PDB file of C-alpha atoms in Angstrom:
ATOM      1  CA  UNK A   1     -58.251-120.195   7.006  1.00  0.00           C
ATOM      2  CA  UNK A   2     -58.994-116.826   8.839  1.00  0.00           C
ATOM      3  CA  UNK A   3     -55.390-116.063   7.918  1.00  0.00           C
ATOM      4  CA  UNK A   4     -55.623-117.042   4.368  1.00  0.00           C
ATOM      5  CA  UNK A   5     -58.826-115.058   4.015  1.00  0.00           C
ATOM      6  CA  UNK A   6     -57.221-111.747   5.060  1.00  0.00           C
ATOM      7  CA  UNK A   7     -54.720-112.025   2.614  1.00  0.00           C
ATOM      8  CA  UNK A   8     -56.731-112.753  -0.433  1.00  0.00           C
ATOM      9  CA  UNK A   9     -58.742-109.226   1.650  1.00  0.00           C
ATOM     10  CA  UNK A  10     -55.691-107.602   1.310  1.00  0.00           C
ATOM     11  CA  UNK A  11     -56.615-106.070  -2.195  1.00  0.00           C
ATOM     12  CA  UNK A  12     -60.219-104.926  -1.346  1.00  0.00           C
ATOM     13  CA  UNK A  13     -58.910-103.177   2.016  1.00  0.00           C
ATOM     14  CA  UNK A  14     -56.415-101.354   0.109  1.00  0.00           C
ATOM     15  CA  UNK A  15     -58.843-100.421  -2.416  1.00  0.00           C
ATOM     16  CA  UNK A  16     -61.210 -99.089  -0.115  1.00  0.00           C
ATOM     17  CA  UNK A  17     -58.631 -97.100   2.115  1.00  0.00           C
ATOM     18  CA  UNK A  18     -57.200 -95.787  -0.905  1.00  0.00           C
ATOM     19  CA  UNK A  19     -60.328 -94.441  -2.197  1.00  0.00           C
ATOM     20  CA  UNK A  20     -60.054 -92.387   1.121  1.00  0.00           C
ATOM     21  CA  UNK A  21     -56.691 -90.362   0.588  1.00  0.00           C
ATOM     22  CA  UNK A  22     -55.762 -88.226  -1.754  1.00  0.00           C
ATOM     23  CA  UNK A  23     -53.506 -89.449  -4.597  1.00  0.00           C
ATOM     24  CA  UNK A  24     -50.308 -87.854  -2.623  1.00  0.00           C
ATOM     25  CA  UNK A  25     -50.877 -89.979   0.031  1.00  0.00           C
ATOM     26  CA  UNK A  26     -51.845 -93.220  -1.875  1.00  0.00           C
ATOM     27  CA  UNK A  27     -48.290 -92.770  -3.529  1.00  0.00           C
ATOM     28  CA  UNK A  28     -46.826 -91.938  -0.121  1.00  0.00           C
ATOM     29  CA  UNK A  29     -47.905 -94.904   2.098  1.00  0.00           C
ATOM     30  CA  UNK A  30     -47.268 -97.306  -0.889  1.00  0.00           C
ATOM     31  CA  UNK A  31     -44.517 -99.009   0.603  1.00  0.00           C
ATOM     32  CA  UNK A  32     -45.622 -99.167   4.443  1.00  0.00           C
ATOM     33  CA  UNK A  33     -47.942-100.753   6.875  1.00  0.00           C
ATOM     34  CA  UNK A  34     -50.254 -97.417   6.236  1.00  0.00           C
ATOM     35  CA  UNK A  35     -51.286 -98.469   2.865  1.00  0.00           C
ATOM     36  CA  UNK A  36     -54.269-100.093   4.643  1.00  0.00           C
ATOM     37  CA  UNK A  37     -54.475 -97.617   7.403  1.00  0.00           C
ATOM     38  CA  UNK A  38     -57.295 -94.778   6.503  1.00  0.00           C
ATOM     39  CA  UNK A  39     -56.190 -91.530   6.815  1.00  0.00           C
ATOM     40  CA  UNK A  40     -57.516 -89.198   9.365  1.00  0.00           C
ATOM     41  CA  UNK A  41     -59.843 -85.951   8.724  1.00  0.00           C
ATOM     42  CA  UNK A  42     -60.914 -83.862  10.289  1.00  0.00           C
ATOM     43  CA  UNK A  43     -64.984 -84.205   8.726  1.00  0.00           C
ATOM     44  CA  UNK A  44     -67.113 -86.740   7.673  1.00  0.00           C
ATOM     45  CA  UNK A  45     -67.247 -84.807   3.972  1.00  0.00           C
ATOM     46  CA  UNK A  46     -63.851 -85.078   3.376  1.00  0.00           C
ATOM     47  CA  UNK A  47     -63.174 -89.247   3.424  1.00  0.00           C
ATOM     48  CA  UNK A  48     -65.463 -89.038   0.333  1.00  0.00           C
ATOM     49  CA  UNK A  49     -64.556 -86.615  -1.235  1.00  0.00           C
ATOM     50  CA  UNK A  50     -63.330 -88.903  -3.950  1.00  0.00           C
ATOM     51  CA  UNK A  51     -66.089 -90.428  -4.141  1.00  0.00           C
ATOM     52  CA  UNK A  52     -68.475 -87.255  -4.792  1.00  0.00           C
ATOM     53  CA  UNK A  53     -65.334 -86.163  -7.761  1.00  0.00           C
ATOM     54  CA  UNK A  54     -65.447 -89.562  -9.437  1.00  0.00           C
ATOM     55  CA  UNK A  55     -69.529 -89.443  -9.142  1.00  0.00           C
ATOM     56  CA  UNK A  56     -69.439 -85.511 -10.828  1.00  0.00           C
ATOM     57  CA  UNK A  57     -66.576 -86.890 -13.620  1.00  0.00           C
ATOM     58  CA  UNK A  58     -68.446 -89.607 -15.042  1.00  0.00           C
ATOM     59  CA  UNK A  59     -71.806 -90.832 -14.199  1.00  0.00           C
ATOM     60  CA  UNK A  60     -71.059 -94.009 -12.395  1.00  0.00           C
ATOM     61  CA  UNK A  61     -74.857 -93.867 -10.989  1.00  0.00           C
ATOM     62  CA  UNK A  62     -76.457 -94.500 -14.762  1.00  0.00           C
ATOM     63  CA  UNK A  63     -73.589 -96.949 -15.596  1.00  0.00           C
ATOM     64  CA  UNK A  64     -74.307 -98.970 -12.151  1.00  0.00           C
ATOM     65  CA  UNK A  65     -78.061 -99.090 -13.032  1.00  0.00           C
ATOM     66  CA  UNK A  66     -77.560 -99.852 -16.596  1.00  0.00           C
ATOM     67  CA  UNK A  67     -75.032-102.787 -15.480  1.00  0.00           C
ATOM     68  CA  UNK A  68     -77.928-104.006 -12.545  1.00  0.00           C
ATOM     69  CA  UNK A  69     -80.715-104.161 -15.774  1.00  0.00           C
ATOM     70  CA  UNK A  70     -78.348-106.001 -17.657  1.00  0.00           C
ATOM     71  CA  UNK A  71     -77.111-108.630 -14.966  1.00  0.00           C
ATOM     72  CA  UNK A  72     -80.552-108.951 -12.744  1.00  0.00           C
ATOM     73  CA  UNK A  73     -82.505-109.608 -16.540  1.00  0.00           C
ATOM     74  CA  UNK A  74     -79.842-112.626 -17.341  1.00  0.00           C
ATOM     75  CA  UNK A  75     -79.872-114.096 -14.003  1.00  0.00           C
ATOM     76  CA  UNK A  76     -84.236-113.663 -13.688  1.00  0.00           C
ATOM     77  CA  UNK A  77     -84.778-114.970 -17.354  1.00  0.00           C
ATOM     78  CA  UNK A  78     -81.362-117.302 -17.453  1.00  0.00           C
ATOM     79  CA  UNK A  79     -83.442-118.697 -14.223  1.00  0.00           C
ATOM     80  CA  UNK A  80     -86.277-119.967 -15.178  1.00  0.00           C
ATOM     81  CA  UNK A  81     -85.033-120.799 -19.091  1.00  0.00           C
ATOM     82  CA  UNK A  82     -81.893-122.891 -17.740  1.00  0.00           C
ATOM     83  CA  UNK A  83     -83.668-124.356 -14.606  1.00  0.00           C
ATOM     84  CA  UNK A  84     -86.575-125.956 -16.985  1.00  0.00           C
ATOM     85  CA  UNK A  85     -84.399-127.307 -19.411  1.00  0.00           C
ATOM     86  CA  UNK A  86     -81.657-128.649 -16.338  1.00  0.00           C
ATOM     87  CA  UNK A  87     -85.165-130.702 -14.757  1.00  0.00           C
ATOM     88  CA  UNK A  88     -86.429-131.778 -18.569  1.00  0.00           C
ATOM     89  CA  UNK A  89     -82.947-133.554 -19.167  1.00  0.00           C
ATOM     90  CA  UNK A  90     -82.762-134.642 -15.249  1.00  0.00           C
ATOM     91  CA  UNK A  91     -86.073-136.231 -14.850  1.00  0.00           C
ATOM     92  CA  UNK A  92     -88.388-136.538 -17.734  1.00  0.00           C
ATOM     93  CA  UNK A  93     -87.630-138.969 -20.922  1.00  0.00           C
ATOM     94  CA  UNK A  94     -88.006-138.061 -24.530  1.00  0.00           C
ATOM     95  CA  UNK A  95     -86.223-139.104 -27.656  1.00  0.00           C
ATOM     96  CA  UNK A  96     -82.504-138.385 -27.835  1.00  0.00           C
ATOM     97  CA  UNK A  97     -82.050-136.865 -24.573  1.00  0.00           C
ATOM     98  CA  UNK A  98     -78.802-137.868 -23.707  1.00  0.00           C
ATOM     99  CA  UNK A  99     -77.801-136.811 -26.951  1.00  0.00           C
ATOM    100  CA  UNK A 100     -78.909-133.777 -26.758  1.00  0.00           C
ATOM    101  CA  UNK A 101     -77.137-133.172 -23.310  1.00  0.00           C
ATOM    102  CA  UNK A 102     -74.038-134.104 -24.620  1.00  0.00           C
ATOM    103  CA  UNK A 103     -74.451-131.769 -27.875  1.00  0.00           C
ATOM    104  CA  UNK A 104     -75.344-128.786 -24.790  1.00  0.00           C
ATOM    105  CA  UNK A 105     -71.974-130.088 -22.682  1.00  0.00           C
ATOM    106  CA  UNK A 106     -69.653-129.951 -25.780  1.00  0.00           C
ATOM    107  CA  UNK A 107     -70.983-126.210 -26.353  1.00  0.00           C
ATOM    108  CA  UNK A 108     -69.373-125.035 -23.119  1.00  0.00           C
ATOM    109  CA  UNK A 109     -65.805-125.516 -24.727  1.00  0.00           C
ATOM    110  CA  UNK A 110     -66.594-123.328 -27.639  1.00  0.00           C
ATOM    111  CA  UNK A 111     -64.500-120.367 -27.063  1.00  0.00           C
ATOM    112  CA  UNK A 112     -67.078-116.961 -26.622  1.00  0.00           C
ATOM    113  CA  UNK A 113     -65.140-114.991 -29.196  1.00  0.00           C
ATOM    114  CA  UNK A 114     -65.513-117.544 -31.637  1.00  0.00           C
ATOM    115  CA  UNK A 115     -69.314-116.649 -32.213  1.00  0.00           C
ATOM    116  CA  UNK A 116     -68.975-112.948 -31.031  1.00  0.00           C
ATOM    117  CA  UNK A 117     -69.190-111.463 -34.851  1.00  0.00           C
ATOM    118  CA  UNK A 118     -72.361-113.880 -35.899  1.00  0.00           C
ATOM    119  CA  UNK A 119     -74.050-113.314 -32.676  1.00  0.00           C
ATOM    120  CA  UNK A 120     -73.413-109.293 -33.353  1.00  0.00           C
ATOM    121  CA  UNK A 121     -74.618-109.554 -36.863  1.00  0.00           C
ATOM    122  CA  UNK A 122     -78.110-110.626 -35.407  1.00  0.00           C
ATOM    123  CA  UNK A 123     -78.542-108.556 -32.903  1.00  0.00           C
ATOM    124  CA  UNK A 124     -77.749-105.734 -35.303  1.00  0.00           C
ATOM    125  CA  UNK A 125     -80.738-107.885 -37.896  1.00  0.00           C
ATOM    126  CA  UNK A 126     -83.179-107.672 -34.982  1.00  0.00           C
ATOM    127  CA  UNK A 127     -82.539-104.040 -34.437  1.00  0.00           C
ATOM    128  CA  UNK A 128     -81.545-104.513 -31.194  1.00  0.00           C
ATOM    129  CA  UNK A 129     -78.310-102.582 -30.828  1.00  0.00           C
ATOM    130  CA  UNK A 130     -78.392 -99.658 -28.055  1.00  0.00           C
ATOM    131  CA  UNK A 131     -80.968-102.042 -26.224  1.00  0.00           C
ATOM    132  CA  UNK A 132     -81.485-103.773 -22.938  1.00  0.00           C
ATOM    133  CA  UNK A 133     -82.847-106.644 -25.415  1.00  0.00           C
ATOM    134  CA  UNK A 134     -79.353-107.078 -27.282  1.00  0.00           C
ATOM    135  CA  UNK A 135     -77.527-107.213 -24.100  1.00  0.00           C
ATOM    136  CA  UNK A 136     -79.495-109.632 -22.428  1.00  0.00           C
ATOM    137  CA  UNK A 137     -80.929-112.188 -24.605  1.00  0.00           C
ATOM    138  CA  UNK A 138     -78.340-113.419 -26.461  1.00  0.00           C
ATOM    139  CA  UNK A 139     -76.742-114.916 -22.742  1.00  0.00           C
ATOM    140  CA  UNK A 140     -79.669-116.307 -21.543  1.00  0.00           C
ATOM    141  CA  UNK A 141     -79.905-119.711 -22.418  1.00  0.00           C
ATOM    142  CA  UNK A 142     -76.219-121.332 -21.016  1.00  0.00           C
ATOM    143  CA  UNK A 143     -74.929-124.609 -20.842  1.00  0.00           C
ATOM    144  CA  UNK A 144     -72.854-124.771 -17.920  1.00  0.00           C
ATOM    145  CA  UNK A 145     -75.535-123.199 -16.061  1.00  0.00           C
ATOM    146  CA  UNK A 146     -78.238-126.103 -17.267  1.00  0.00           C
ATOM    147  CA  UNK A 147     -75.633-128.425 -16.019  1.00  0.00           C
ATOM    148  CA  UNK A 148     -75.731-126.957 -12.509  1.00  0.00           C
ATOM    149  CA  UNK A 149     -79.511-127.499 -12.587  1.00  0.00           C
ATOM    150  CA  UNK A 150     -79.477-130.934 -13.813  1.00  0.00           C
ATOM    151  CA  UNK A 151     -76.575-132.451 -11.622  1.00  0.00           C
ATOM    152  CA  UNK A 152     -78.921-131.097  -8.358  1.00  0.00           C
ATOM    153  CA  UNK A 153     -82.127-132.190  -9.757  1.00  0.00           C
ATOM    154  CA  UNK A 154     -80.553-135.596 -10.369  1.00  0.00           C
ATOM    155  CA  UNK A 155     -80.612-136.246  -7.013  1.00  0.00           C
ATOM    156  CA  UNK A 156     -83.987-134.702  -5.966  1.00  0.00           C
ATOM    157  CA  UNK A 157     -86.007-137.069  -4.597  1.00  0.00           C
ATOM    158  CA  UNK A 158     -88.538-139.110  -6.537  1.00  0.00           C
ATOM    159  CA  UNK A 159     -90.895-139.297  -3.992  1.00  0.00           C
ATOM    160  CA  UNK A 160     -92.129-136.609  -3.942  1.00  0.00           C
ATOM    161  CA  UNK A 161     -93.016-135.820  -7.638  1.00  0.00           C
ATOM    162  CA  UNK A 162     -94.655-139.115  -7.344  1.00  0.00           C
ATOM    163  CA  UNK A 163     -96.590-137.859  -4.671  1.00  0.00           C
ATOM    164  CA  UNK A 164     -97.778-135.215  -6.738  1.00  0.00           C
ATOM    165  CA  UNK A 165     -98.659-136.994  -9.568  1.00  0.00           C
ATOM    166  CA  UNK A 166    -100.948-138.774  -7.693  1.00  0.00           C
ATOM    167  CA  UNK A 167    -102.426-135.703  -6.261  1.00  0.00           C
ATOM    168  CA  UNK A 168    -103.212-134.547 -10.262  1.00  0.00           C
ATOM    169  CA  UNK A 169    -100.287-132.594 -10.059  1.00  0.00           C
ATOM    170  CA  UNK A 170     -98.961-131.786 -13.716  1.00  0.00           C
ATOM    171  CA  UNK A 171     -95.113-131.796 -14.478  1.00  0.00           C
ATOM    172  CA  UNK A 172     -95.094-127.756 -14.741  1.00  0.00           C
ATOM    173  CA  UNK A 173     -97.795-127.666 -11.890  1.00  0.00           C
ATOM    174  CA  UNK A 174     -94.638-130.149  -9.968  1.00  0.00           C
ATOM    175  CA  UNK A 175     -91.375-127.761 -11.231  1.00  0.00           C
ATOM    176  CA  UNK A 176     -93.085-124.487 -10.238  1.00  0.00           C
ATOM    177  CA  UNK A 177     -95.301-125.322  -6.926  1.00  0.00           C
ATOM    178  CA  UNK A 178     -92.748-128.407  -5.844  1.00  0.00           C
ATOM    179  CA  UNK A 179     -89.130-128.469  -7.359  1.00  0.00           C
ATOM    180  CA  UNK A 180     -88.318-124.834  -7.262  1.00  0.00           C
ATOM    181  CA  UNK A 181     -89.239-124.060  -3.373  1.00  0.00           C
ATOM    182  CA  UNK A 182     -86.472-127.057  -2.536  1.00  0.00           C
ATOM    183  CA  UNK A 183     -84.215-125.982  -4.587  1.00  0.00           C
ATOM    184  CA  UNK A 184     -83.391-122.667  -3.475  1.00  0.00           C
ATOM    185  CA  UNK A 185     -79.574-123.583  -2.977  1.00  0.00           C
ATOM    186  CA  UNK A 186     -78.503-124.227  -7.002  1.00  0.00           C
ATOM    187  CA  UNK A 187     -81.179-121.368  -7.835  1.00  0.00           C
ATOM    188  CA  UNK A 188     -78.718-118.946  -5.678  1.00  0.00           C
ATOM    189  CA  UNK A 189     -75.093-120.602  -6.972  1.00  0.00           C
ATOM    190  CA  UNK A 190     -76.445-119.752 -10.550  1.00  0.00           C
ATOM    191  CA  UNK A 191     -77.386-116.561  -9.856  1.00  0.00           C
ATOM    192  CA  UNK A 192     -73.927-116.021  -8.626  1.00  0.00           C
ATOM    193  CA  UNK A 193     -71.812-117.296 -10.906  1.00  0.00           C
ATOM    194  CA  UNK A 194     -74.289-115.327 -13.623  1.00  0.00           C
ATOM    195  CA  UNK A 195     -73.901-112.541 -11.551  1.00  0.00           C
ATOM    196  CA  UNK A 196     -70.348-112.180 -11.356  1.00  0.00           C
ATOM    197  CA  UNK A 197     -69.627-113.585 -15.196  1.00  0.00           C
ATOM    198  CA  UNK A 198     -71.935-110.514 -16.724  1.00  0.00           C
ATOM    199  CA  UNK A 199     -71.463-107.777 -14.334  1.00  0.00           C
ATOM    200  CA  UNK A 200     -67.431-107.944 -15.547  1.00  0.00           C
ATOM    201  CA  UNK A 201     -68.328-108.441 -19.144  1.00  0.00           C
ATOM    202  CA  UNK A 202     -66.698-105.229 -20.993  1.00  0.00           C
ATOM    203  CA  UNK A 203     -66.675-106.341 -24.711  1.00  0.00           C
ATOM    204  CA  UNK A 204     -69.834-107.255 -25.125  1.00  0.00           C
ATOM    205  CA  UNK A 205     -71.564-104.104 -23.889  1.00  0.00           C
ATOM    206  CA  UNK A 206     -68.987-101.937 -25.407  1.00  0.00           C
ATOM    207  CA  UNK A 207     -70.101-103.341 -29.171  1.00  0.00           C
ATOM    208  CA  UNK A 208     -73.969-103.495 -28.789  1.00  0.00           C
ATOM    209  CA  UNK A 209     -74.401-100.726 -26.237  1.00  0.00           C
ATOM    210  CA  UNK A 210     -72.306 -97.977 -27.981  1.00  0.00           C
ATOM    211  CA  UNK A 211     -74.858 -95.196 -26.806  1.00  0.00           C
ATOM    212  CA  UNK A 212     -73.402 -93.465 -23.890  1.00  0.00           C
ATOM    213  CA  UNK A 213     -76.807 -93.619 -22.328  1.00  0.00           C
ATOM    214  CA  UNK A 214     -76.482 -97.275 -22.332  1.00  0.00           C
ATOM    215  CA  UNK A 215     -73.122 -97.915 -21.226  1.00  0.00           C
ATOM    216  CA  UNK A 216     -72.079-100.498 -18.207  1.00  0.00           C
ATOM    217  CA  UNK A 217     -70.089 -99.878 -15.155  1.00  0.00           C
ATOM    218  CA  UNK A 218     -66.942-101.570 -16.962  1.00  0.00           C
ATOM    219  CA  UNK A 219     -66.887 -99.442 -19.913  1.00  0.00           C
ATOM    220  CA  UNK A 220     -67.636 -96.177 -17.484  1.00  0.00           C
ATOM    221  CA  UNK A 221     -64.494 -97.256 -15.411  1.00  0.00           C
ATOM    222  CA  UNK A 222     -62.611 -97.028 -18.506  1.00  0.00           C
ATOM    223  CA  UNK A 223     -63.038 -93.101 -18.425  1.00  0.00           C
ATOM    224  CA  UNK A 224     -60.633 -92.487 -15.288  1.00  0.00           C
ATOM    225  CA  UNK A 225     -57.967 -93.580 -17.235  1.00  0.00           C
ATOM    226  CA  UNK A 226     -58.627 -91.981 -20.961  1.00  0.00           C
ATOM    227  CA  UNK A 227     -59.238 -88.506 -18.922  1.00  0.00           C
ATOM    228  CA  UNK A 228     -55.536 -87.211 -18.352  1.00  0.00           C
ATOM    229  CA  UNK A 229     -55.162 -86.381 -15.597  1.00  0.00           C
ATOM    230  CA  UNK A 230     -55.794 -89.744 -14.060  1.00  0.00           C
ATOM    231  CA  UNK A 231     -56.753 -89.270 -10.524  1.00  0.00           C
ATOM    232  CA  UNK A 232     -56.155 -92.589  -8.782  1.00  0.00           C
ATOM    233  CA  UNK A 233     -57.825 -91.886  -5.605  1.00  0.00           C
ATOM    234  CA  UNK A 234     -61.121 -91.426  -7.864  1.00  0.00           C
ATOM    235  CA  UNK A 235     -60.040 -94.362  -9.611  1.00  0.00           C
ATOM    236  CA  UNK A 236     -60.116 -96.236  -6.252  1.00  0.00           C
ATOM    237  CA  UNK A 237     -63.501 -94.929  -4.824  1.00  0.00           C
ATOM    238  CA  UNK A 238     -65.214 -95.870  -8.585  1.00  0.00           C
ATOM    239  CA  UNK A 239     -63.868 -99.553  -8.438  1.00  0.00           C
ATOM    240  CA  UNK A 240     -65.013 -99.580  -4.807  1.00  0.00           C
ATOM    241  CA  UNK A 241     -68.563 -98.703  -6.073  1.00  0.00           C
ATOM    242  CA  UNK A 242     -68.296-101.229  -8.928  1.00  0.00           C
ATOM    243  CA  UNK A 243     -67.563-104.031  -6.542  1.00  0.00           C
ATOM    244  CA  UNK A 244     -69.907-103.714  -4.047  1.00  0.00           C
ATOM    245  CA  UNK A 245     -72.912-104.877  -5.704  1.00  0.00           C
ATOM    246  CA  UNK A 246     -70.834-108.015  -6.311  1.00  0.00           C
ATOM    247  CA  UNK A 247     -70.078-108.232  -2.821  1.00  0.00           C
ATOM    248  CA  UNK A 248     -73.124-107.543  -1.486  1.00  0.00           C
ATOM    249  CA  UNK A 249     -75.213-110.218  -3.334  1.00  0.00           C
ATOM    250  CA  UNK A 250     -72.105-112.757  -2.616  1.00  0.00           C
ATOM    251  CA  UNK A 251     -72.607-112.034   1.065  1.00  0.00           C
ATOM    252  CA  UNK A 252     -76.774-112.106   0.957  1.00  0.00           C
ATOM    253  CA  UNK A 253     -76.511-115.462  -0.953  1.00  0.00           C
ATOM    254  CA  UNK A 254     -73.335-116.910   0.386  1.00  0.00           C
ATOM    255  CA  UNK A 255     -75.507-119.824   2.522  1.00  0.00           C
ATOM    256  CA  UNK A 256     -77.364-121.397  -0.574  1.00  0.00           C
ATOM    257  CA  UNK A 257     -73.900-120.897  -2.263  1.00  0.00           C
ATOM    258  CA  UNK A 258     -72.261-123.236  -0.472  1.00  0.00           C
ATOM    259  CA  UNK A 259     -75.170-125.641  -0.365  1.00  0.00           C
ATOM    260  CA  UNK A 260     -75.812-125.553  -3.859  1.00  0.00           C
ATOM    261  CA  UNK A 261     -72.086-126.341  -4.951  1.00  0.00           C
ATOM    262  CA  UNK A 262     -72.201-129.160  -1.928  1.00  0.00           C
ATOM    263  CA  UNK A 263     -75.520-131.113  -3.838  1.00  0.00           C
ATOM    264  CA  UNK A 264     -74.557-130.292  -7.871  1.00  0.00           C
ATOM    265  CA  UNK A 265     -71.870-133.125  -7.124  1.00  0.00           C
ATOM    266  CA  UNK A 266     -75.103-135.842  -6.729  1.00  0.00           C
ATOM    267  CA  UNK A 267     -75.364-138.427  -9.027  1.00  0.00           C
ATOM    268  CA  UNK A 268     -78.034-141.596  -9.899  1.00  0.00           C
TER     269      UNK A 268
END
């Protein structure tokens, strides 16, 4: 596994030792062991030096915020609106619920481009183009993601919503003060899976956020290659600041990950 691991490495390391030479050397050591060798300097200043170019070219610093606003508000309100409505079709019983689960399932194979040009139409009603609003709402509510939530609460025990009850707990007081301090494992494999869905998204942001001011790290990324020249070693050092935000909240959550895809499996 450790061997399989570095391999499927093997683009990030060259990535990030790329972003370290110049773009004579990147095309130089393309065919030898020393494409994932850094080069050596002689000061600290000049192994990033591409990365203080690419940060003076475009400005990757307002794109990486504008991308963390846009991700961090799905995943908070995707949270709590998907994590409700994954415990109210787990555990409580109202009229046509199964139905309704099944009419949320069958929307996950409806194809995202399908509804792109009526979803873009309202947003542009509700004024919300060029807003953090019309990037995050409309991907809030999401099916698979209320089908992570329900599979683990499935299998939450009853006991101890019963024990609540008794104690004059009400169902929100139960979801919010008992179900959602156990269930920190599915609460972090949704936030990951949100996390690394929206933080690639390119089309989306590219229609509704069409003021530069408001542009995501994807689109920004896309201005290393429409300036001529196109300096790859800058090209390297921005992807390597693109990617780790997704590595670092991979890494930070990685535990509950694994633990939340282990209990989602659960059934009756």
């Amino acid at each position: 596994m450790t061997f399989l691991a570095v391999i499927f490495l093997f683009p990030l390391i060259w990535m990030l030792v790329s972003s370290l030479k110049s773009d004579v050397q990147i095309f130089k050591d393309m065919k030898s062991i020393h494409v994932f060798i850094p080069p050596l300097y002689d000061s600290v200043t000049a192994y990033f030096s591409n990365y203080m170019l690419a940060l003076e070219r475009v400005d990757l610093l307002r794109y990486t915020g504008n991308s963390l606003i846009y991700t961090c508000g799905i995943i908070l309100f995707g949270l709590i609106v998907n994590s409700m409505a994954g415990y109210a079709l787990a555990r409580m019983d109202f009229p046509l619920k199964n139905f309704w689960m099944a009419v949320i399932i069958a929307t996950i194979i409806i194809p995202a481009e399908s509804i792109f040009l009526p979803l873009y139409v309202l947003v542009h009603n509700f004024g919300w183009v060029n807003t953090y609003t019309g990037l995050i709402v409309p991907f809030i509510a999401n099916a698979f993601m209320i089908f992570l939530f329900r599979q683990f609460f499935i299998g939450f025990p009853k006991e101890l919503e019963e024990a609540a009850r008794i104690d004059g707990c009400t169902p929100i007081g139960i979801f919010f003060r008992i179900i959602i301090p156990l269930s920190k494992p599915v609460f972090a494999t949704v936030a990951i899976f949100t996390f690394v869905n929206h933080w690639n998204d390119f089309l989306w942001p590219l229609v509704v956020a069409n003021d530069e001011s408001m542009r995501t790290i994807q689109i920004g990324l896309q201005y290393f290659f429409a300036q001529q020249p196109v300096r790859w070693g800058q090209v390297m050092a921005a992807l390597t600041i693109a990617t780790v935000p997704m590595l670092a909240i991979f890494v930070f959550l990685q535990r509950y990950y694994v633990e939340g895809l282990t209990h989602t499996g659960s059934k009756n």
